[in-house]
Coordinates of C-alpha atoms and ligand atoms in Angstrom, one line a residue:
M291 CA 0.0 0.0 0.0
G292 CA 1.4 3.4 -1.0
L293 CA 1.0 6.9 0.3
R294 CA -2.5 7.8 1.4
L295 CA -4.1 11.0 2.4
T296 CA -7.0 11.5 4.8
V297 CA -8.7 14.9 4.9
S298 CA -10.9 15.4 7.9
D299 CA -13.3 18.3 8.5
I300 CA -11.2 21.1 7.0
W301 CA -12.4 24.6 7.4
K302 CA -10.9 27.7 5.7
T303 CA -11.9 31.3 5.9
Y304 CA -10.6 34.2 3.9
N305 CA -11.3 37.7 5.3
G306 CA -14.3 36.4 7.2
D307 CA -15.8 34.4 4.3
A308 CA -15.8 30.7 4.9
V309 CA -14.7 28.9 1.7
L310 CA -14.2 25.4 3.0
K311 CA -16.8 24.3 5.6
G312 CA -15.9 20.9 6.7
C313 CA -14.2 19.1 3.8
S314 CA -13.5 15.4 4.4
F315 CA -12.3 12.7 2.1
P316 CA -10.1 9.7 2.3
F317 CA -7.7 9.4 -0.8
D318 CA -6.9 5.9 0.0
S319 CA -6.3 4.0 -3.2
S320 CA -4.2 4.6 -6.3
G321 CA -6.0 6.1 -9.3
I322 CA -7.5 9.3 -10.6
Y323 CA -9.8 11.5 -8.4
V324 CA -11.4 14.4 -10.2
L325 CA -12.7 17.3 -8.2
M326 CA -15.3 19.4 -9.9
G327 CA -17.3 22.5 -8.9
P328 CA -18.0 26.1 -10.0
N329 CA -15.4 28.8 -10.2
G330 CA -14.5 30.2 -6.8
C331 CA -16.0 27.3 -4.8
G332 CA -12.6 26.5 -3.2
K333 CA -11.0 23.8 -5.4
S334 CA -7.6 25.4 -5.6
T335 CA -7.6 26.3 -1.9
F336 CA -8.4 22.7 -1.1
L337 CA -5.5 21.4 -3.3
R338 CA -3.0 23.9 -1.7
I339 CA -4.1 22.7 1.8
C340 CA -3.8 19.0 0.8
C341 CA -0.2 19.8 -0.4
L342 CA 0.6 21.4 2.9
L343 CA 1.2 24.8 1.2
E344 CA -1.5 26.7 3.1
E345 CA -2.7 26.9 6.6
Y346 CA -6.3 26.1 7.6
D347 CA -8.6 27.1 10.5
K348 CA -9.8 23.7 11.7
G349 CA -9.6 20.1 10.8
E350 CA -6.8 17.7 10.0
I351 CA -4.7 16.6 7.0
N352 CA -2.9 13.4 7.5
Y353 CA -0.6 11.3 5.3
F354 CA -0.1 7.6 5.9
L355 CA 2.3 5.0 4.7
D356 CA 1.5 1.5 5.6
N357 CA -0.7 2.7 8.5
N358 CA 2.0 4.9 9.9
M359 CA 1.1 8.6 10.1
L360 CA 3.9 10.7 8.5
E361 CA 5.4 13.9 10.0
K362 CA 4.6 16.9 7.9
D363 CA 8.2 17.6 7.1
I364 CA 10.4 18.1 4.0
G365 CA 10.6 14.3 3.5
L366 CA 6.8 14.2 3.1
R367 CA 6.7 17.3 0.9
R368 CA 9.0 15.6 -1.5
R369 CA 6.6 12.8 -2.0
I370 CA 3.9 15.2 -3.2
S371 CA 3.7 17.5 -6.2
L372 CA 1.3 20.3 -7.3
V373 CA 1.0 21.5 -10.9
L374 CA -0.6 24.9 -11.1
P375 CA -2.9 26.0 -14.0
K376 CA -0.2 28.4 -15.3
I377 CA 3.3 27.3 -14.4
G378 CA 6.2 29.6 -14.5
V379 CA 9.3 28.6 -16.5
F380 CA 12.9 29.5 -16.1
N381 CA 14.7 31.3 -18.8
T382 CA 16.9 28.4 -19.8
T383 CA 16.5 25.1 -21.7
V384 CA 13.6 22.8 -21.5
Y385 CA 16.0 20.2 -20.2
K386 CA 17.3 22.4 -17.4
N387 CA 13.7 23.3 -16.4
V388 CA 13.0 19.7 -15.7
E389 CA 16.4 18.9 -14.2
Y390 CA 16.1 21.6 -11.6
G391 CA 13.8 19.6 -9.3
L392 CA 16.3 16.8 -9.2
K393 CA 19.3 19.1 -8.7
I394 CA 17.8 20.7 -5.6
R395 CA 17.3 17.2 -4.3
G396 CA 21.0 16.7 -4.7
M397 CA 20.8 14.3 -7.6
T398 CA 23.5 14.6 -10.3
G399 CA 25.1 12.6 -13.1
K400 CA 23.9 9.9 -15.5
E401 CA 20.9 9.0 -13.4
T402 CA 19.6 12.6 -13.5
E403 CA 19.9 12.7 -17.3
E404 CA 18.1 9.5 -17.7
K405 CA 15.2 10.6 -15.5
V406 CA 14.9 14.0 -17.3
D407 CA 15.0 12.4 -20.7
R408 CA 12.3 9.9 -19.7
A409 CA 10.1 12.7 -18.3
L410 CA 10.5 14.7 -21.5
D411 CA 9.7 11.7 -23.6
F412 CA 6.7 11.0 -21.4
V413 CA 5.1 14.4 -22.2
G414 CA 6.3 14.4 -25.8
L415 CA 8.9 17.2 -25.4
Y416 CA 12.1 15.2 -25.8
H417 CA 12.7 16.8 -29.3
K418 CA 12.6 20.2 -27.7
K419 CA 15.0 19.5 -24.8
K420 CA 17.6 22.0 -26.0
H421 CA 15.1 24.8 -26.8
N422 CA 14.6 27.7 -24.4
A423 CA 11.5 27.1 -22.4
L424 CA 10.3 30.6 -23.1
T425 CA 9.8 29.7 -26.7
L426 CA 7.3 27.0 -26.0
S427 CA 3.5 27.3 -26.7
S428 CA 1.2 27.5 -23.7
G429 CA 0.2 23.9 -24.2
E430 CA 3.8 22.8 -24.3
I431 CA 4.6 24.8 -21.2
Q432 CA 1.8 23.0 -19.4
R433 CA 3.3 19.7 -20.5
L434 CA 6.7 20.9 -19.2
G435 CA 5.0 21.5 -15.9
I436 CA 3.8 17.9 -15.8
A437 CA 7.3 16.7 -16.8
R438 CA 8.7 18.7 -13.9
A439 CA 6.3 17.1 -11.5
F440 CA 6.7 13.6 -13.0
V441 CA 10.5 13.6 -12.9
I442 CA 10.5 13.6 -9.1
E443 CA 8.2 10.6 -9.1
P444 CA 5.7 11.9 -6.7
E445 CA 3.5 9.4 -4.9
M446 CA 0.7 11.9 -4.8
L447 CA 0.3 14.3 -7.7
F448 CA -2.2 17.2 -7.7
L449 CA -3.1 18.9 -11.0
D450 CA -5.0 22.2 -10.7
E451 CA -7.0 22.7 -13.9
P452 CA -4.2 21.3 -16.1
T453 CA -6.0 22.1 -19.4
A454 CA -7.8 25.3 -18.4
S455 CA -6.2 27.7 -20.9
I456 CA -4.9 25.5 -23.7
D457 CA -6.1 24.4 -27.1
Q458 CA -7.9 21.2 -27.9
K459 CA -4.9 19.3 -29.3
N460 CA -2.8 19.9 -26.2
T461 CA -5.7 19.2 -24.0
E462 CA -6.0 15.7 -25.6
I463 CA -2.2 15.2 -25.3
I464 CA -2.4 16.1 -21.6
E465 CA -5.4 13.9 -21.0
D466 CA -3.4 11.0 -22.6
I467 CA -0.4 11.8 -20.4
I468 CA -2.6 11.6 -17.3
L469 CA -4.0 8.3 -18.4
K470 CA -0.6 7.0 -19.2
M471 CA 0.6 8.0 -15.7
K472 CA -2.3 6.1 -14.2
R473 CA -1.3 3.0 -16.2
E474 CA 2.2 3.3 -14.6
G475 CA 0.3 2.6 -11.6
R476 CA 1.3 3.3 -8.0
S477 CA 0.4 6.9 -7.4
I478 CA -2.7 8.9 -6.5
V479 CA -3.6 11.7 -8.9
V480 CA -6.0 14.4 -7.9
I481 CA -7.2 16.7 -10.7
T482 CA -9.6 19.7 -10.7
T483 CA -11.5 20.6 -13.8
H484 CA -14.6 22.4 -15.1
D485 CA -14.9 20.1 -18.0
K486 CA -17.5 17.3 -17.4
S487 CA -16.3 15.2 -20.4
Q488 CA -12.7 15.4 -19.2
A489 CA -13.9 14.3 -15.7
E490 CA -15.7 11.3 -17.2
K491 CA -12.7 10.5 -19.4
L492 CA -10.1 10.5 -16.6
A493 CA -11.8 9.8 -13.3
D494 CA -11.9 6.7 -11.3
R495 CA -13.9 8.7 -8.9
I496 CA -15.6 12.1 -9.3
L497 CA -15.9 14.4 -6.3
I498 CA -18.0 17.5 -6.3
M499 CA -17.3 20.5 -4.2
K500 CA -20.5 22.1 -3.0
N501 CA -21.3 24.6 -0.3
G502 CA -17.8 24.2 1.0
S503 CA -17.7 20.5 1.4
I504 CA -16.9 17.5 -0.8
I505 CA -19.5 15.1 -2.1
D506 CA -18.4 11.7 -3.4
T507 CA -20.6 10.8 -6.4
N508 CA -19.6 7.2 -6.1
S509 CA -21.2 6.5 -2.8
Ligands
LIG624 N1 -5.2 33.9 -0.9 C1 -6.5 34.3 -0.9 N2 -6.9 35.4 -0.3 C2 -8.2 35.8 -0.2 N3 -9.2 35.1 -0.8 C3 -8.8 34.0 -1.5 C4 -7.5 33.5 -1.6 N4 -7.5 32.4 -2.3 C5 -8.7 32.2 -2.7 N5 -9.6 33.1 -2.2 C6 -11.0 33.1 -2.4 O1 -11.5 31.9 -2.0 C7 -12.6 31.5 -2.8 C8 -12.2 30.1 -3.5 O2 -11.1 30.3 -4.4 P1 -10.4 29.1 -5.1 O3 -10.0 28.1 -4.1 O4 -9.4 29.7 -6.0 O5 -11.7 28.5 -6.0 P2 -11.7 27.6 -7.3 O6 -10.3 27.0 -7.5 O7 -12.7 26.6 -7.1 O8 -12.0 28.5 -8.4 C9 -12.7 32.6 -3.9 O9 -13.8 33.4 -3.4 C10 -11.4 33.3 -3.8 O10 -11.6 34.7 -4.1
LIG625 MG1 -9.0 27.2 -9.0

């Protein structure tokens, strides 16, 4: 059994407005969870909280590995990755943009190169590895963001509206990458989207955020 996440009764208020009002959900088996809900309902806030990037007012976020609860430390953070709807790129090659995450983890040499090449191949950007990342199209930049997350082999991957502002062709490529990632197997992927057909295409389970809480449509 791999990394699991239990979200229990999370509340979050911004400037007096409650956005999350008791969100609970167990992310306890590998596969793709799709979180849907209207603009502004709190999906991105929920993902940031799950990734330990934002404080919350009440409730608990707990990660487990083989029934042991993990400390919320740098070791845990390195098992998790969040891809934002609009990623920022560094003014350097596509290759170096992906290599960065491994370098800051102290990885060097042949193993790094193999991992980066594989991640670029995975998202169909291997042929652009020597190009400057700033020359990529928005769809390619989004794929680069996925490669950057993929290269560190996260056990839990969060994708916040991964196809929100890109064309149909790149949307389909990204959907195929996500399905391919699922076939590789062991990780839990959580995706937010507005697109019902995308949710149906990708999801093992569809969750709906409504009135600040999470509804599991499968139960
Ligand atoms: N850092 C923040 N400061 C103040 N308000 C915020 C912040 N982040 C989100 N909000 C507000 O919280 C609500 C939910 O936002 P968000 O989580 O981005 O929703 P979604 O991703 O579902 O569109 C919105 O009303 C938004 O304006
Ligand atoms: Mg959002």
